[in-house]
Amino acid sequence: MRVAKKSGCIKTTTGPWTVRRRRRDGVVKTSDRWPTPRERENNRLREQRRRRVAARIYAGLRAHGNYQLPKHADQNDVLKALCEEAGWHVKEDGTIYRKRHIDVIAGGPASGGGAGGSM
């Protein structure tokens, strides 16, 4: 029988979970909760399944969508690639702005009421 190796950032501790609740008066109350072993196992399996699905999505986007994603992509990388495709530029700090497309037809921007005019 093969025993699964526990690695990565999925919690393997057996201590209590910290629960923070905001009371009606606005004060945050902190308490500890001891989950059952079954609950811990279910959470671990749910997290593994979520990561497997995300990895398949990222692999599909790399293979079929021509997205230039890093090897260990996360949701931010996918959002950045989608923004780039939609015509938005994303800086490293998360600031986004619309890309300017300059039509180079007849030596300059398209004349008339099109989107290539000045603002």
PDB file of C-alpha atoms in Angstrom:
ATOM      1  CA  MET A   1       0.000   0.000   0.000  1.00  0.00           C
ATOM      2  CA  ARG A   2       1.341   3.403  -1.013  1.00  0.00           C
ATOM      3  CA  VAL A   3       1.266   6.133   1.629  1.00  0.00           C
ATOM      4  CA  ALA A   4       0.717   9.660   0.350  1.00  0.00           C
ATOM      5  CA  LYS A   5       3.557  12.025   1.182  1.00  0.00           C
ATOM      6  CA  LYS A   6       2.376  15.219   2.851  1.00  0.00           C
ATOM      7  CA  SER A   7       4.080  18.199   1.292  1.00  0.00           C
ATOM      8  CA  GLY A   8       3.302  21.674   0.131  1.00  0.00           C
ATOM      9  CA  CYS A   9       1.410  24.323   2.015  1.00  0.00           C
ATOM     10  CA  ILE A  10      -1.643  22.265   2.954  1.00  0.00           C
ATOM     11  CA  LYS A  11      -1.801  22.349   6.747  1.00  0.00           C
ATOM     12  CA  THR A  12      -0.559  19.214   8.452  1.00  0.00           C
ATOM     13  CA  THR A  13      -0.729  20.521  12.017  1.00  0.00           C
ATOM     14  CA  THR A  14      -3.016  19.009  14.595  1.00  0.00           C
ATOM     15  CA  GLY A  15      -3.545  22.134  16.685  1.00  0.00           C
ATOM     16  CA  PRO A  16      -6.703  24.206  17.011  1.00  0.00           C
ATOM     17  CA  TRP A  17      -8.054  26.497  14.323  1.00  0.00           C
ATOM     18  CA  THR A  18      -8.307  30.164  15.230  1.00  0.00           C
ATOM     19  CA  VAL A  19     -11.794  31.569  14.728  1.00  0.00           C
ATOM     20  CA  ARG A  20     -12.387  35.324  14.647  1.00  0.00           C
ATOM     21  CA  ARG A  21     -15.944  36.601  14.989  1.00  0.00           C
ATOM     22  CA  ARG A  22     -17.167  40.173  15.051  1.00  0.00           C
ATOM     23  CA  ARG A  23     -19.739  40.820  17.769  1.00  0.00           C
ATOM     24  CA  ARG A  24     -22.669  43.213  17.430  1.00  0.00           C
ATOM     25  CA  ASP A  25     -20.750  45.976  19.173  1.00  0.00           C
ATOM     26  CA  GLY A  26     -17.936  45.663  16.608  1.00  0.00           C
ATOM     27  CA  VAL A  27     -15.402  43.932  18.855  1.00  0.00           C
ATOM     28  CA  VAL A  28     -13.588  40.990  17.265  1.00  0.00           C
ATOM     29  CA  LYS A  29     -13.677  37.904  19.494  1.00  0.00           C
ATOM     30  CA  THR A  30     -10.963  35.301  18.944  1.00  0.00           C
ATOM     31  CA  SER A  31     -11.414  31.694  20.018  1.00  0.00           C
ATOM     32  CA  ASP A  32      -9.952  28.286  19.241  1.00  0.00           C
ATOM     33  CA  ARG A  33     -11.874  25.443  17.649  1.00  0.00           C
ATOM     34  CA  TRP A  34     -10.739  21.832  17.506  1.00  0.00           C
ATOM     35  CA  PRO A  35     -11.883  20.231  14.228  1.00  0.00           C
ATOM     36  CA  THR A  36     -12.435  16.497  14.021  1.00  0.00           C
ATOM     37  CA  PRO A  37      -9.912  14.363  12.122  1.00  0.00           C
ATOM     38  CA  ARG A  38     -12.553  13.703   9.466  1.00  0.00           C
ATOM     39  CA  GLU A  39     -13.103  17.440   8.974  1.00  0.00           C
ATOM     40  CA  ARG A  40      -9.357  17.973   8.604  1.00  0.00           C
ATOM     41  CA  GLU A  41      -9.146  15.190   6.025  1.00  0.00           C
ATOM     42  CA  ASN A  42     -12.112  16.573   4.065  1.00  0.00           C
ATOM     43  CA  ASN A  43     -10.519  20.033   3.990  1.00  0.00           C
ATOM     44  CA  ARG A  44      -7.211  18.570   2.819  1.00  0.00           C
ATOM     45  CA  LEU A  45      -8.912  16.598   0.030  1.00  0.00           C
ATOM     46  CA  ARG A  46     -10.990  19.626  -1.022  1.00  0.00           C
ATOM     47  CA  GLU A  47      -7.850  21.760  -1.274  1.00  0.00           C
ATOM     48  CA  GLN A  48      -6.030  19.098  -3.292  1.00  0.00           C
ATOM     49  CA  ARG A  49      -8.991  18.807  -5.690  1.00  0.00           C
ATOM     50  CA  ARG A  50      -9.150  22.594  -6.084  1.00  0.00           C
ATOM     51  CA  ARG A  51      -5.457  22.736  -6.926  1.00  0.00           C
ATOM     52  CA  ARG A  52      -5.732  19.871  -9.423  1.00  0.00           C
ATOM     53  CA  VAL A  53      -8.586  21.610 -11.238  1.00  0.00           C
ATOM     54  CA  ALA A  54      -6.672  24.901 -11.304  1.00  0.00           C
ATOM     55  CA  ALA A  55      -3.573  23.134 -12.675  1.00  0.00           C
ATOM     56  CA  ARG A  56      -5.643  21.562 -15.469  1.00  0.00           C
ATOM     57  CA  ILE A  57      -7.163  24.925 -16.362  1.00  0.00           C
ATOM     58  CA  TYR A  58      -3.744  26.583 -16.503  1.00  0.00           C
ATOM     59  CA  ALA A  59      -2.309  23.730 -18.580  1.00  0.00           C
ATOM     60  CA  GLY A  60      -5.211  24.014 -21.016  1.00  0.00           C
ATOM     61  CA  LEU A  61      -4.751  27.767 -21.340  1.00  0.00           C
ATOM     62  CA  ARG A  62      -1.057  27.255 -22.069  1.00  0.00           C
ATOM     63  CA  ALA A  63      -1.681  24.493 -24.618  1.00  0.00           C
ATOM     64  CA  HIS A  64      -4.791  25.713 -26.416  1.00  0.00           C
ATOM     65  CA  GLY A  65      -5.159  29.389 -25.562  1.00  0.00           C
ATOM     66  CA  ASN A  66      -1.599  30.501 -26.364  1.00  0.00           C
ATOM     67  CA  TYR A  67      -1.278  32.198 -22.973  1.00  0.00           C
ATOM     68  CA  GLN A  68       2.253  32.823 -21.756  1.00  0.00           C
ATOM     69  CA  LEU A  69       1.765  31.698 -18.150  1.00  0.00           C
ATOM     70  CA  PRO A  70       4.571  30.883 -15.719  1.00  0.00           C
ATOM     71  CA  LYS A  71       5.066  27.276 -14.625  1.00  0.00           C
ATOM     72  CA  HIS A  72       3.436  27.859 -11.234  1.00  0.00           C
ATOM     73  CA  ALA A  73       0.664  30.180 -12.387  1.00  0.00           C
ATOM     74  CA  ASP A  74      -2.012  31.471 -10.064  1.00  0.00           C
ATOM     75  CA  GLN A  75      -5.267  33.354 -10.573  1.00  0.00           C
ATOM     76  CA  ASN A  76      -3.466  36.697 -10.804  1.00  0.00           C
ATOM     77  CA  ASP A  77      -1.357  35.477 -13.733  1.00  0.00           C
ATOM     78  CA  VAL A  78      -4.454  34.289 -15.588  1.00  0.00           C
ATOM     79  CA  LEU A  79      -6.270  37.571 -14.962  1.00  0.00           C
ATOM     80  CA  LYS A  80      -3.238  39.489 -16.194  1.00  0.00           C
ATOM     81  CA  ALA A  81      -3.119  37.407 -19.402  1.00  0.00           C
ATOM     82  CA  LEU A  82      -6.858  37.897 -19.972  1.00  0.00           C
ATOM     83  CA  CYS A  83      -6.510  41.665 -19.464  1.00  0.00           C
ATOM     84  CA  GLU A  84      -3.642  41.786 -21.947  1.00  0.00           C
ATOM     85  CA  GLU A  85      -5.770  39.919 -24.488  1.00  0.00           C
ATOM     86  CA  ALA A  86      -8.697  42.276 -23.931  1.00  0.00           C
ATOM     87  CA  GLY A  87      -6.541  45.336 -24.588  1.00  0.00           C
ATOM     88  CA  TRP A  88      -5.610  46.392 -21.070  1.00  0.00           C
ATOM     89  CA  HIS A  89      -2.056  46.790 -19.782  1.00  0.00           C
ATOM     90  CA  VAL A  90      -1.376  45.515 -16.239  1.00  0.00           C
ATOM     91  CA  LYS A  91       1.557  46.816 -14.216  1.00  0.00           C
ATOM     92  CA  GLU A  92       3.337  44.764 -11.539  1.00  0.00           C
ATOM     93  CA  ASP A  93       1.543  46.627  -8.722  1.00  0.00           C
ATOM     94  CA  GLY A  94      -1.862  45.781 -10.220  1.00  0.00           C
ATOM     95  CA  THR A  95      -2.574  49.147 -11.837  1.00  0.00           C
ATOM     96  CA  ILE A  96      -4.362  48.720 -15.149  1.00  0.00           C
ATOM     97  CA  TYR A  97      -4.964  51.078 -18.027  1.00  0.00           C
ATOM     98  CA  ARG A  98      -6.293  50.822 -21.551  1.00  0.00           C
ATOM     99  CA  LYS A  99      -3.757  50.260 -24.312  1.00  0.00           C
ATOM    100  CA  ARG A 100      -3.768  52.814 -27.111  1.00  0.00           C
ATOM    101  CA  HIS A 101      -4.074  51.338 -30.580  1.00  0.00           C
ATOM    102  CA  ILE A 102      -2.757  53.654 -33.272  1.00  0.00           C
ATOM    103  CA  ASP A 103      -3.995  52.866 -36.721  1.00  0.00           C
ATOM    104  CA  VAL A 104      -1.138  53.269 -39.181  1.00  0.00           C
ATOM    105  CA  ILE A 105      -3.286  53.553 -42.261  1.00  0.00           C
ATOM    106  CA  ALA A 106      -2.345  56.318 -44.687  1.00  0.00           C
ATOM    107  CA  GLY A 107       0.347  57.633 -42.355  1.00  0.00           C
ATOM    108  CA  GLY A 108      -1.646  58.420 -39.233  1.00  0.00           C
ATOM    109  CA  PRO A 109      -4.706  57.808 -37.133  1.00  0.00           C
ATOM    110  CA  ALA A 110      -7.962  57.074 -38.859  1.00  0.00           C
ATOM    111  CA  SER A 111      -9.916  60.247 -39.568  1.00  0.00           C
ATOM    112  CA  GLY A 112     -13.552  60.610 -38.675  1.00  0.00           C
ATOM    113  CA  GLY A 113     -15.470  59.621 -35.562  1.00  0.00           C
ATOM    114  CA  GLY A 114     -13.500  56.440 -34.895  1.00  0.00           C
ATOM    115  CA  ALA A 115     -11.701  55.367 -31.760  1.00  0.00           C
ATOM    116  CA  GLY A 116      -8.281  56.423 -33.060  1.00  0.00           C
ATOM    117  CA  GLY A 117      -8.849  60.184 -32.676  1.00  0.00           C
ATOM    118  CA  SER A 118      -7.328  62.449 -30.033  1.00  0.00           C
ATOM    119  CA  MET A 119      -8.994  63.058 -26.683  1.00  0.00           C
TER     120      MET A 119
END
